[in-house]
PDB file of C-alpha atoms in Angstrom:
ATOM      1  CA  MET I  21     -28.130 -12.908 -55.339  1.00 45.00           C
ATOM      2  CA  SER I  22     -30.165 -12.594 -52.192  1.00 48.00           C
ATOM      3  CA  ALA I  23     -29.046 -16.047 -51.052  1.00 47.00           C
ATOM      4  CA  VAL I  24     -25.379 -15.105 -51.576  1.00 44.00           C
ATOM      5  CA  THR I  25     -25.831 -11.868 -49.613  1.00 48.00           C
ATOM      6  CA  ASP I  26     -27.488 -13.730 -46.773  1.00 52.00           C
ATOM      7  CA  ALA I  27     -24.675 -16.268 -46.745  1.00 47.00           C
ATOM      8  CA  VAL I  28     -22.047 -13.500 -46.553  1.00 43.00           C
ATOM      9  CA  ARG I  29     -23.920 -11.839 -43.713  1.00 51.00           C
ATOM     10  CA  GLY I  30     -24.118 -15.142 -41.884  1.00 49.00           C
ATOM     11  CA  ALA I  31     -20.387 -15.780 -42.296  1.00 48.00           C
ATOM     12  CA  ALA I  32     -19.356 -12.299 -41.139  1.00 50.00           C
ATOM     13  CA  PRO I  33     -18.295 -12.105 -37.495  1.00 53.00           C
ATOM     14  CA  LYS I  34     -20.769 -10.476 -35.173  1.00 57.00           C
ATOM     15  CA  PRO I  35     -19.682  -7.061 -33.902  1.00 57.00           C
ATOM     16  CA  ALA I  36     -18.378  -7.274 -30.367  1.00 63.00           C
ATOM     17  CA  HIS I  37     -20.479  -5.784 -27.603  1.00 72.00           C
ATOM     18  CA  PRO I  38     -18.913  -2.433 -26.620  1.00 70.00           C
ATOM     19  CA  LEU I  39     -18.618  -3.444 -22.970  1.00 74.00           C
ATOM     20  CA  GLY I  40     -17.120  -6.829 -23.839  1.00 78.00           C
ATOM     21  CA  GLN I  41     -14.638  -5.229 -26.232  1.00 79.00           C
ATOM     22  CA  SER I  42     -13.663  -2.644 -23.612  1.00 81.00           C
ATOM     23  CA  VAL I  43     -13.037  -5.347 -21.001  1.00 85.00           C
ATOM     24  CA  ARG I  44     -11.059  -7.496 -23.449  1.00 86.00           C
ATOM     25  CA  ASP I  45      -8.911  -4.581 -24.645  1.00 85.00           C
ATOM     26  CA  SER I  46      -8.300  -3.420 -21.082  1.00 85.00           C
ATOM     27  CA  LEU I  47      -7.131  -6.890 -20.040  1.00 88.00           C
ATOM     28  CA  VAL I  48      -4.805  -7.090 -23.036  1.00 86.00           C
ATOM     29  CA  ILE I  49      -3.193  -3.776 -22.087  1.00 84.00           C
ATOM     30  CA  ALA I  50      -3.016  -4.826 -18.429  1.00 86.00           C
ATOM     31  CA  LYS I  51      -1.240  -8.046 -19.451  1.00 87.00           C
ATOM     32  CA  ARG I  52       1.188  -6.066 -21.580  1.00 83.00           C
ATOM     33  CA  ASN I  53       2.084  -3.808 -18.660  1.00 81.00           C
ATOM     34  CA  LEU I  54       2.424  -6.729 -16.224  1.00 84.00           C
ATOM     35  CA  ILE I  55       4.801  -8.491 -18.605  1.00 84.00           C
ATOM     36  CA  ARG I  56       6.790  -5.266 -18.889  1.00 78.00           C
ATOM     37  CA  MET I  57       6.975  -5.007 -15.097  1.00 77.00           C
ATOM     38  CA  SER I  58       8.180  -8.608 -14.798  1.00 77.00           C
ATOM     39  CA  ARG I  59      11.003  -7.848 -17.241  1.00 78.00           C
ATOM     40  CA  ILE I  60      12.099  -4.835 -15.201  1.00 75.00           C
ATOM     41  CA  PRO I  61      12.139  -6.270 -11.649  1.00 75.00           C
ATOM     42  CA  GLU I  62      13.979  -3.244 -10.267  1.00 74.00           C
ATOM     43  CA  MET I  63      10.755  -1.263 -10.736  1.00 72.00           C
ATOM     44  CA  VAL I  64       9.000  -3.560  -8.256  1.00 73.00           C
ATOM     45  CA  ILE I  65      12.002  -3.764  -5.907  1.00 79.00           C
ATOM     46  CA  PHE I  66      12.471   0.008  -5.679  1.00 76.00           C
ATOM     47  CA  GLY I  67       8.719   0.357  -5.197  1.00 75.00           C
ATOM     48  CA  LEU I  68       9.011  -1.904  -2.142  1.00 78.00           C
ATOM     49  CA  ILE I  69      12.053  -0.286  -0.561  1.00 83.00           C
ATOM     50  CA  GLN I  70      10.438   3.085   0.129  1.00 80.00           C
ATOM     51  CA  PRO I  71       7.427   1.835   2.148  1.00 82.00           C
ATOM     52  CA  ILE I  72       9.631  -0.622   4.056  1.00 85.00           C
ATOM     53  CA  MET I  73      11.931   2.278   4.967  1.00 86.00           C
ATOM     54  CA  PHE I  74       8.918   4.274   6.175  1.00 83.00           C
ATOM     55  CA  VAL I  75       7.803   1.363   8.371  1.00 84.00           C
ATOM     56  CA  VAL I  76      11.230   0.902   9.936  1.00 85.00           C
ATOM     57  CA  LEU I  77      12.021   4.608  10.352  1.00 85.00           C
ATOM     58  CA  PHE I  78       8.650   5.635  11.777  1.00 82.00           C
ATOM     59  CA  THR I  79       8.519   2.611  14.071  1.00 82.00           C
ATOM     60  CA  TYR I  80      11.980   2.947  15.580  1.00 83.00           C
ATOM     61  CA  VAL I  81      12.508   6.738  15.349  1.00 82.00           C
ATOM     62  CA  PHE I  82       9.072   8.017  16.392  1.00 78.00           C
ATOM     63  CA  GLY I  83       7.876   4.987  18.358  1.00 74.00           C
ATOM     64  CA  GLY I  84       7.971   5.768  22.080  1.00 71.00           C
ATOM     65  CA  SER I  85       7.828   9.548  21.585  1.00 74.00           C
ATOM     66  CA  MET I  86       4.338   9.788  20.070  1.00 76.00           C
ATOM     67  CA  GLN I  87       1.287   9.812  22.327  1.00 74.00           C
ATOM     68  CA  ILE I  88      -1.606   7.664  21.146  1.00 75.00           C
ATOM     69  CA  GLY I  89      -4.688   7.543  23.348  1.00 71.00           C
ATOM     70  CA  GLY I  90      -2.672   8.796  26.325  1.00 72.00           C
ATOM     71  CA  SER I  91       0.005   6.146  25.876  1.00 74.00           C
ATOM     72  CA  THR I  92       3.572   6.613  24.626  1.00 75.00           C
ATOM     73  CA  SER I  93       4.114   2.886  24.139  1.00 80.00           C
ATOM     74  CA  ALA I  94       6.134   2.088  21.023  1.00 82.00           C
ATOM     75  CA  THR I  95       3.923  -0.947  20.435  1.00 85.00           C
ATOM     76  CA  ASP I  96       0.776   1.185  20.480  1.00 86.00           C
ATOM     77  CA  TYR I  97       2.321   3.595  18.001  1.00 87.00           C
ATOM     78  CA  THR I  98       3.288   0.744  15.670  1.00 89.00           C
ATOM     79  CA  ASN I  99      -0.293  -0.545  15.725  1.00 91.00           C
ATOM     80  CA  PHE I 100      -1.564   3.013  15.189  1.00 91.00           C
ATOM     81  CA  LEU I 101       0.928   3.725  12.415  1.00 90.00           C
ATOM     82  CA  MET I 102       0.436   0.802  10.052  1.00 93.00           C
ATOM     83  CA  ALA I 103      -2.951   1.833   8.641  1.00 94.00           C
ATOM     84  CA  GLY I 104      -1.384   5.167   7.693  1.00 93.00           C
ATOM     85  CA  ILE I 105       1.675   3.539   6.128  1.00 92.00           C
ATOM     86  CA  PHE I 106      -0.506   1.143   4.117  1.00 94.00           C
ATOM     87  CA  ALA I 107      -2.619   4.040   2.830  1.00 94.00           C
ATOM     88  CA  GLN I 108       0.439   6.141   2.045  1.00 92.00           C
ATOM     89  CA  THR I 109       1.965   3.269   0.085  1.00 91.00           C
ATOM     90  CA  VAL I 110      -1.050   2.751  -2.167  1.00 92.00           C
ATOM     91  CA  THR I 111      -1.345   6.486  -2.878  1.00 91.00           C
ATOM     92  CA  PHE I 112       2.359   6.980  -3.629  1.00 86.00           C
ATOM     93  CA  ALA I 113       1.969   4.424  -6.427  1.00 80.00           C
ATOM     94  CA  THR I 114       0.212   7.271  -8.226  1.00 82.00           C
ATOM     95  CA  ALA I 115       3.540   8.829  -9.182  1.00 81.00           C
ATOM     96  CA  GLY I 116       4.696   5.626 -10.882  1.00 80.00           C
ATOM     97  CA  ALA I 117       1.485   5.364 -12.868  1.00 81.00           C
ATOM     98  CA  GLY I 118       1.806   8.926 -14.095  1.00 83.00           C
ATOM     99  CA  ALA I 119       5.446   8.467 -15.025  1.00 84.00           C
ATOM    100  CA  GLY I 120       4.650   5.271 -16.948  1.00 83.00           C
ATOM    101  CA  ILE I 121       1.919   6.907 -18.990  1.00 84.00           C
ATOM    102  CA  ALA I 122       4.087   9.965 -19.647  1.00 84.00           C
ATOM    103  CA  ASP I 123       6.859   7.620 -20.821  1.00 83.00           C
ATOM    104  CA  ASP I 124       4.468   5.883 -23.222  1.00 81.00           C
ATOM    105  CA  MET I 125       3.356   9.293 -24.475  1.00 80.00           C
ATOM    106  CA  HIS I 126       6.952  10.442 -24.926  1.00 79.00           C
ATOM    107  CA  LYS I 127       7.817   7.340 -26.968  1.00 80.00           C
ATOM    108  CA  GLY I 128       4.723   7.672 -29.168  1.00 79.00           C
ATOM    109  CA  LEU I 129       3.226   4.422 -27.906  1.00 78.00           C
ATOM    110  CA  ILE I 130      -0.045   6.105 -26.938  1.00 76.00           C
ATOM    111  CA  ASP I 131      -0.420   7.444 -30.488  1.00 76.00           C
ATOM    112  CA  ARG I 132       0.113   3.906 -31.782  1.00 79.00           C
ATOM    113  CA  PHE I 133      -2.581   2.551 -29.467  1.00 78.00           C
ATOM    114  CA  ARG I 134      -4.996   5.280 -30.525  1.00 74.00           C
ATOM    115  CA  SER I 135      -4.533   4.293 -34.182  1.00 78.00           C
ATOM    116  CA  LEU I 136      -5.755   0.767 -33.394  1.00 79.00           C
ATOM    117  CA  PRO I 137      -9.429  -0.252 -33.272  1.00 78.00           C
ATOM    118  CA  MET I 138      -9.497  -0.370 -29.498  1.00 78.00           C
ATOM    119  CA  ALA I 139     -12.159   0.652 -27.034  1.00 77.00           C
ATOM    120  CA  ARG I 140     -11.836   4.212 -25.777  1.00 72.00           C
ATOM    121  CA  GLY I 141     -10.255   4.281 -22.374  1.00 78.00           C
ATOM    122  CA  ALA I 142      -8.971   0.690 -22.571  1.00 84.00           C
ATOM    123  CA  VAL I 143      -5.336   1.821 -22.649  1.00 85.00           C
ATOM    124  CA  LEU I 144      -5.736   3.801 -19.446  1.00 87.00           C
ATOM    125  CA  THR I 145      -7.920   1.189 -17.743  1.00 88.00           C
ATOM    126  CA  GLY I 146      -5.409  -1.547 -18.575  1.00 87.00           C
ATOM    127  CA  ARG I 147      -2.579   0.547 -17.228  1.00 87.00           C
ATOM    128  CA  THR I 148      -4.386   1.288 -13.960  1.00 89.00           C
ATOM    129  CA  LEU I 149      -5.341  -2.381 -13.520  1.00 90.00           C
ATOM    130  CA  ALA I 150      -1.706  -3.429 -13.936  1.00 89.00           C
ATOM    131  CA  ASP I 151      -0.680  -0.834 -11.360  1.00 88.00           C
ATOM    132  CA  LEU I 152      -3.369  -2.213  -9.046  1.00 90.00           C
ATOM    133  CA  VAL I 153      -1.801  -5.679  -9.236  1.00 90.00           C
ATOM    134  CA  GLN I 154       1.615  -4.228  -8.412  1.00 88.00           C
ATOM    135  CA  THR I 155       0.114  -2.299  -5.495  1.00 90.00           C
ATOM    136  CA  ALA I 156      -1.489  -5.479  -4.154  1.00 92.00           C
ATOM    137  CA  LEU I 157       1.863  -7.280  -4.224  1.00 89.00           C
ATOM    138  CA  THR I 158       3.504  -4.339  -2.456  1.00 89.00           C
ATOM    139  CA  LEU I 159       0.828  -4.381   0.247  1.00 91.00           C
ATOM    140  CA  LEU I 160       1.332  -8.121   0.759  1.00 92.00           C
ATOM    141  CA  VAL I 161       5.070  -7.721   1.308  1.00 89.00           C
ATOM    142  CA  LEU I 162       4.554  -4.660   3.479  1.00 91.00           C
ATOM    143  CA  ALA I 163       2.080  -6.508   5.695  1.00 93.00           C
ATOM    144  CA  VAL I 164       4.690  -9.194   6.327  1.00 92.00           C
ATOM    145  CA  VAL I 165       7.273  -6.540   7.254  1.00 90.00           C
ATOM    146  CA  ALA I 166       4.724  -4.868   9.534  1.00 91.00           C
ATOM    147  CA  LEU I 167       4.108  -8.146  11.358  1.00 92.00           C
ATOM    148  CA  LEU I 168       7.864  -8.539  11.818  1.00 91.00           C
ATOM    149  CA  VAL I 169       8.186  -5.112  13.495  1.00 88.00           C
ATOM    150  CA  GLY I 170       5.302  -5.824  15.856  1.00 89.00           C
ATOM    151  CA  TRP I 171       2.067  -4.781  14.151  1.00 91.00           C
ATOM    152  CA  ARG I 172      -0.905  -6.872  15.252  1.00 91.00           C
ATOM    153  CA  VAL I 173      -4.532  -6.792  14.118  1.00 91.00           C
ATOM    154  CA  GLY I 174      -6.997  -6.856  16.989  1.00 87.00           C
ATOM    155  CA  SER I 175      -4.624  -4.967  19.300  1.00 84.00           C
ATOM    156  CA  ASP I 176      -7.439  -2.641  20.453  1.00 83.00           C
ATOM    157  CA  GLY I 177     -10.488  -4.904  20.251  1.00 85.00           C
ATOM    158  CA  SER I 178     -11.851  -7.835  18.329  1.00 89.00           C
ATOM    159  CA  THR I 179     -11.762  -8.321  14.566  1.00 89.00           C
ATOM    160  CA  ASN I 180     -11.845 -11.196  12.108  1.00 94.00           C
ATOM    161  CA  ALA I 181     -10.456 -12.254   8.754  1.00 95.00           C
ATOM    162  CA  ALA I 182     -13.367 -10.760   6.785  1.00 95.00           C
ATOM    163  CA  ARG I 183     -12.871  -7.322   8.353  1.00 95.00           C
ATOM    164  CA  VAL I 184      -9.115  -7.462   7.737  1.00 96.00           C
ATOM    165  CA  LEU I 185      -9.675  -8.381   4.081  1.00 96.00           C
ATOM    166  CA  ALA I 186     -12.242  -5.578   3.819  1.00 96.00           C
ATOM    167  CA  ALA I 187      -9.621  -3.126   5.088  1.00 96.00           C
ATOM    168  CA  PHE I 188      -7.144  -4.212   2.431  1.00 96.00           C
ATOM    169  CA  GLY I 189      -9.952  -3.972  -0.148  1.00 96.00           C
ATOM    170  CA  LEU I 190     -10.548  -0.330   0.841  1.00 96.00           C
ATOM    171  CA  LEU I 191      -6.833   0.348   0.574  1.00 96.00           C
ATOM    172  CA  LEU I 192      -6.698  -1.098  -2.943  1.00 96.00           C
ATOM    173  CA  LEU I 193      -9.776   0.891  -3.938  1.00 96.00           C
ATOM    174  CA  LEU I 194      -8.141   4.085  -2.666  1.00 95.00           C
ATOM    175  CA  GLY I 195      -4.949   3.227  -4.553  1.00 94.00           C
ATOM    176  CA  TYR I 196      -6.906   2.530  -7.733  1.00 94.00           C
ATOM    177  CA  ALA I 197      -8.755   5.848  -7.384  1.00 95.00           C
ATOM    178  CA  PHE I 198      -5.550   7.834  -6.902  1.00 93.00           C
ATOM    179  CA  THR I 199      -3.969   6.038  -9.871  1.00 92.00           C
ATOM    180  CA  TRP I 200      -6.492   7.800 -12.112  1.00 93.00           C
ATOM    181  CA  ILE I 201      -5.198  11.128 -10.788  1.00 92.00           C
ATOM    182  CA  GLY I 202      -1.726   9.938 -11.756  1.00 90.00           C
ATOM    183  CA  ALA I 203      -3.007   8.978 -15.202  1.00 90.00           C
ATOM    184  CA  LEU I 204      -4.369  12.478 -15.736  1.00 91.00           C
ATOM    185  CA  ILE I 205      -1.059  13.998 -14.620  1.00 90.00           C
ATOM    186  CA  GLY I 206       0.879  11.647 -16.909  1.00 88.00           C
ATOM    187  CA  LEU I 207      -1.216  12.724 -19.888  1.00 87.00           C
ATOM    188  CA  SER I 208      -0.836  16.414 -19.031  1.00 88.00           C
ATOM    189  CA  VAL I 209       2.973  16.684 -18.905  1.00 85.00           C
ATOM    190  CA  ARG I 210       5.678  16.211 -21.513  1.00 81.00           C
ATOM    191  CA  THR I 211       8.225  14.011 -19.728  1.00 83.00           C
ATOM    192  CA  PRO I 212       8.241  11.115 -17.225  1.00 81.00           C
ATOM    193  CA  GLU I 213      10.405  13.236 -14.890  1.00 82.00           C
ATOM    194  CA  ALA I 214       7.748  15.943 -14.786  1.00 84.00           C
ATOM    195  CA  ALA I 215       5.078  13.302 -14.144  1.00 82.00           C
ATOM    196  CA  THR I 216       7.057  11.898 -11.209  1.00 79.00           C
ATOM    197  CA  SER I 217       7.565  15.332  -9.662  1.00 80.00           C
ATOM    198  CA  GLY I 218       3.996  16.426 -10.342  1.00 79.00           C
ATOM    199  CA  GLY I 219       2.668  13.161  -8.978  1.00 76.00           C
ATOM    200  CA  LEU I 220       4.457  13.549  -5.632  1.00 82.00           C
ATOM    201  CA  ILE I 221       4.083  17.272  -4.867  1.00 85.00           C
ATOM    202  CA  TRP I 222       0.390  17.144  -4.021  1.00 88.00           C
ATOM    203  CA  LEU I 223       0.646  13.779  -2.252  1.00 88.00           C
ATOM    204  CA  PHE I 224       2.741  15.089   0.637  1.00 88.00           C
ATOM    205  CA  PRO I 225       0.131  17.536   1.989  1.00 90.00           C
ATOM    206  CA  VAL I 226      -2.647  15.006   1.343  1.00 92.00           C
ATOM    207  CA  THR I 227      -0.911  12.266   3.330  1.00 91.00           C
ATOM    208  CA  PHE I 228       0.618  14.393   6.102  1.00 91.00           C
ATOM    209  CA  ILE I 229      -2.389  16.664   6.793  1.00 93.00           C
ATOM    210  CA  SER I 230      -4.292  13.610   7.894  1.00 93.00           C
ATOM    211  CA  ASN I 231      -4.612  11.120  10.723  1.00 91.00           C
ATOM    212  CA  ALA I 232      -1.994   8.801   9.237  1.00 90.00           C
ATOM    213  CA  PHE I 233       0.954   9.546  11.505  1.00 89.00           C
ATOM    214  CA  VAL I 234      -0.390  11.663  14.380  1.00 87.00           C
ATOM    215  CA  ASP I 235      -3.607  12.016  16.338  1.00 86.00           C
ATOM    216  CA  THR I 236      -5.665  14.804  14.738  1.00 86.00           C
ATOM    217  CA  GLY I 237      -6.758  15.837  18.243  1.00 83.00           C
ATOM    218  CA  ASN I 238      -3.320  17.445  18.669  1.00 82.00           C
ATOM    219  CA  MET I 239      -3.802  19.701  15.608  1.00 87.00           C
ATOM    220  CA  THR I 240      -5.116  23.262  15.613  1.00 92.00           C
ATOM    221  CA  PRO I 241      -8.908  23.336  14.982  1.00 91.00           C
ATOM    222  CA  TRP I 242      -8.772  24.543  11.363  1.00 93.00           C
ATOM    223  CA  LEU I 243      -6.065  22.018  10.446  1.00 93.00           C
ATOM    224  CA  ARG I 244      -7.918  19.233  12.256  1.00 92.00           C
ATOM    225  CA  HIS I 245     -11.058  20.061  10.254  1.00 92.00           C
ATOM    226  CA  ILE I 246      -9.129  19.698   6.982  1.00 94.00           C
ATOM    227  CA  ALA I 247      -7.486  16.477   8.138  1.00 94.00           C
ATOM    228  CA  GLU I 248     -10.746  14.849   9.205  1.00 93.00           C
ATOM    229  CA  TRP I 249     -12.495  15.604   5.894  1.00 95.00           C
ATOM    230  CA  ASN I 250      -9.467  14.461   3.901  1.00 94.00           C
ATOM    231  CA  PRO I 251     -10.427  11.384   1.782  1.00 94.00           C
ATOM    232  CA  PHE I 252      -7.101   9.828   2.743  1.00 95.00           C
ATOM    233  CA  SER I 253      -8.001  10.111   6.460  1.00 94.00           C
ATOM    234  CA  ALA I 254     -11.319   8.343   5.898  1.00 95.00           C
ATOM    235  CA  THR I 255      -9.566   5.232   4.558  1.00 96.00           C
ATOM    236  CA  VAL I 256      -6.986   5.304   7.363  1.00 95.00           C
ATOM    237  CA  GLN I 257      -9.747   5.584   9.952  1.00 94.00           C
ATOM    238  CA  ALA I 258     -11.718   2.772   8.289  1.00 96.00           C
ATOM    239  CA  CYS I 259      -8.668   0.500   8.314  1.00 96.00           C
ATOM    240  CA  ARG I 260      -7.997   1.179  12.011  1.00 94.00           C
ATOM    241  CA  VAL I 261     -11.610   0.298  12.782  1.00 94.00           C
ATOM    242  CA  LEU I 262     -11.497  -2.896  10.698  1.00 95.00           C
ATOM    243  CA  PHE I 263      -8.022  -3.888  11.956  1.00 95.00           C
ATOM    244  CA  ALA I 264      -9.116  -3.016  15.531  1.00 93.00           C
ATOM    245  CA  ASN I 265      -6.007  -0.907  16.034  1.00 92.00           C
ATOM    246  CA  PRO I 266      -5.710   2.101  18.412  1.00 87.00           C
ATOM    247  CA  GLY I 267      -6.083   5.750  17.423  1.00 81.00           C
ATOM    248  CA  GLN I 268      -9.654   5.692  16.164  1.00 78.00           C
ATOM    249  CA  SER I 269     -10.780   9.334  16.230  1.00 73.00           C
ATOM    250  CA  THR I 270     -13.797  10.376  18.308  1.00 79.00           C
ATOM    251  CA  SER I 271     -14.403  13.443  16.134  1.00 83.00           C
ATOM    252  CA  ASP I 272     -17.887  14.655  15.220  1.00 86.00           C
ATOM    253  CA  ALA I 273     -16.877  14.903  11.528  1.00 91.00           C
ATOM    254  CA  TRP I 274     -19.046  12.571   9.426  1.00 93.00           C
ATOM    255  CA  PRO I 275     -16.108  10.814   7.655  1.00 93.00           C
ATOM    256  CA  MET I 276     -14.643   9.919  11.042  1.00 93.00           C
ATOM    257  CA  GLN I 277     -17.959   8.623  12.376  1.00 93.00           C
ATOM    258  CA  HIS I 278     -18.723   6.571   9.251  1.00 94.00           C
ATOM    259  CA  PRO I 279     -15.240   5.889   7.882  1.00 94.00           C
ATOM    260  CA  VAL I 280     -16.047   2.786   5.825  1.00 96.00           C
ATOM    261  CA  TRP I 281     -18.881   4.483   3.933  1.00 96.00           C
ATOM    262  CA  ALA I 282     -16.861   7.690   3.625  1.00 96.00           C
ATOM    263  CA  SER I 283     -13.903   5.776   2.214  1.00 96.00           C
ATOM    264  CA  LEU I 284     -16.093   4.002  -0.346  1.00 97.00           C
ATOM    265  CA  ILE I 285     -17.861   7.204  -1.415  1.00 97.00           C
ATOM    266  CA  TYR I 286     -14.655   9.231  -1.679  1.00 96.00           C
ATOM    267  CA  SER I 287     -12.848   6.551  -3.721  1.00 96.00           C
ATOM    268  CA  VAL I 288     -15.743   5.954  -6.128  1.00 97.00           C
ATOM    269  CA  LEU I 289     -16.157   9.708  -6.690  1.00 97.00           C
ATOM    270  CA  ILE I 290     -12.443  10.108  -7.402  1.00 96.00           C
ATOM    271  CA  VAL I 291     -12.570   7.254  -9.927  1.00 95.00           C
ATOM    272  CA  LEU I 292     -15.625   8.689 -11.684  1.00 95.00           C
ATOM    273  CA  ILE I 293     -14.269  12.233 -11.866  1.00 96.00           C
ATOM    274  CA  PHE I 294     -10.653  11.557 -12.767  1.00 94.00           C
ATOM    275  CA  ARG I 295     -11.358   8.644 -15.123  1.00 92.00           C
ATOM    276  CA  THR I 296     -13.679  10.909 -17.088  1.00 92.00           C
ATOM    277  CA  LEU I 297     -11.068  13.681 -17.212  1.00 93.00           C
ATOM    278  CA  ALA I 298      -8.226  11.299 -18.073  1.00 91.00           C
ATOM    279  CA  VAL I 299     -10.117   9.580 -20.910  1.00 88.00           C
ATOM    280  CA  ARG I 300     -11.085  12.986 -22.302  1.00 89.00           C
ATOM    281  CA  LYS I 301      -7.447  14.065 -22.117  1.00 87.00           C
ATOM    282  CA  TYR I 302      -6.346  10.808 -23.743  1.00 85.00           C
ATOM    283  CA  ARG I 303      -8.548  11.467 -26.765  1.00 81.00           C
ATOM    284  CA  SER I 304      -7.031  14.883 -27.381  1.00 79.00           C
ATOM    285  CA  ALA I 305      -3.461  14.325 -26.174  1.00 67.00           C
ATOM    286  CA  THR I 306      -0.567  14.290 -28.622  1.00 53.00           C
ATOM    287  CA  ALA I 307       2.962  13.024 -28.071  1.00 49.00           C
TER     288      ALA I 307
END
């Protein structure tokens, strides 16, 4: 009897390590969402049109009338602008993430996932990873458009390929962090429409009360203080430093003096806080 029991124990599959199971389940969900995106190409196309419109409109409408470092050159403004447009693009992806999760909730798909023996949080992690891939593709296309309208790295100093790649890495990290805010919003509302609206309302003040489109030195002191401690501004400042583009603030605010570290710290904190809240909401949410 003992020999039979030992044989059965030996034949039984070993329980998966929790971390390994979480990674595997997350990748499965990410693959599912990427396949879904590929079958609905208009989602990707419409996601590209908006940032391209921002690049063209800001470059040709505001270029030449904005003063950057004492210059009103349209070329200088284009080089100043692109870090802000890149950062705005990755953060606006938040609304799509929230709407997608709200749609899955509305259709009962989240309840179906929760009935399966999957790692906790894998559904949300997979969704955010898929959104990260889409954001990376959007950034790639946007960078090409930016080069076509005159954006150049190294326009205000020297840089190299490693620093440019580091800048795009910070942008993706910021986008990934904000996607978790979108996930929490998507789990907290009843319809995809509400998730889209709720995901955009707070993004406008975050992106416009910043150094993305104008020099914060032209703001009133209290508004400049908010803008310079804005996590969004830290990533924009870091990208301008790494791209060697004009408009790098000379403020005494710590995030502006150490923008790369500030960007990393802000993004990691946002991920930790909002992933915890979103996973907790996921456990208790009902369709």
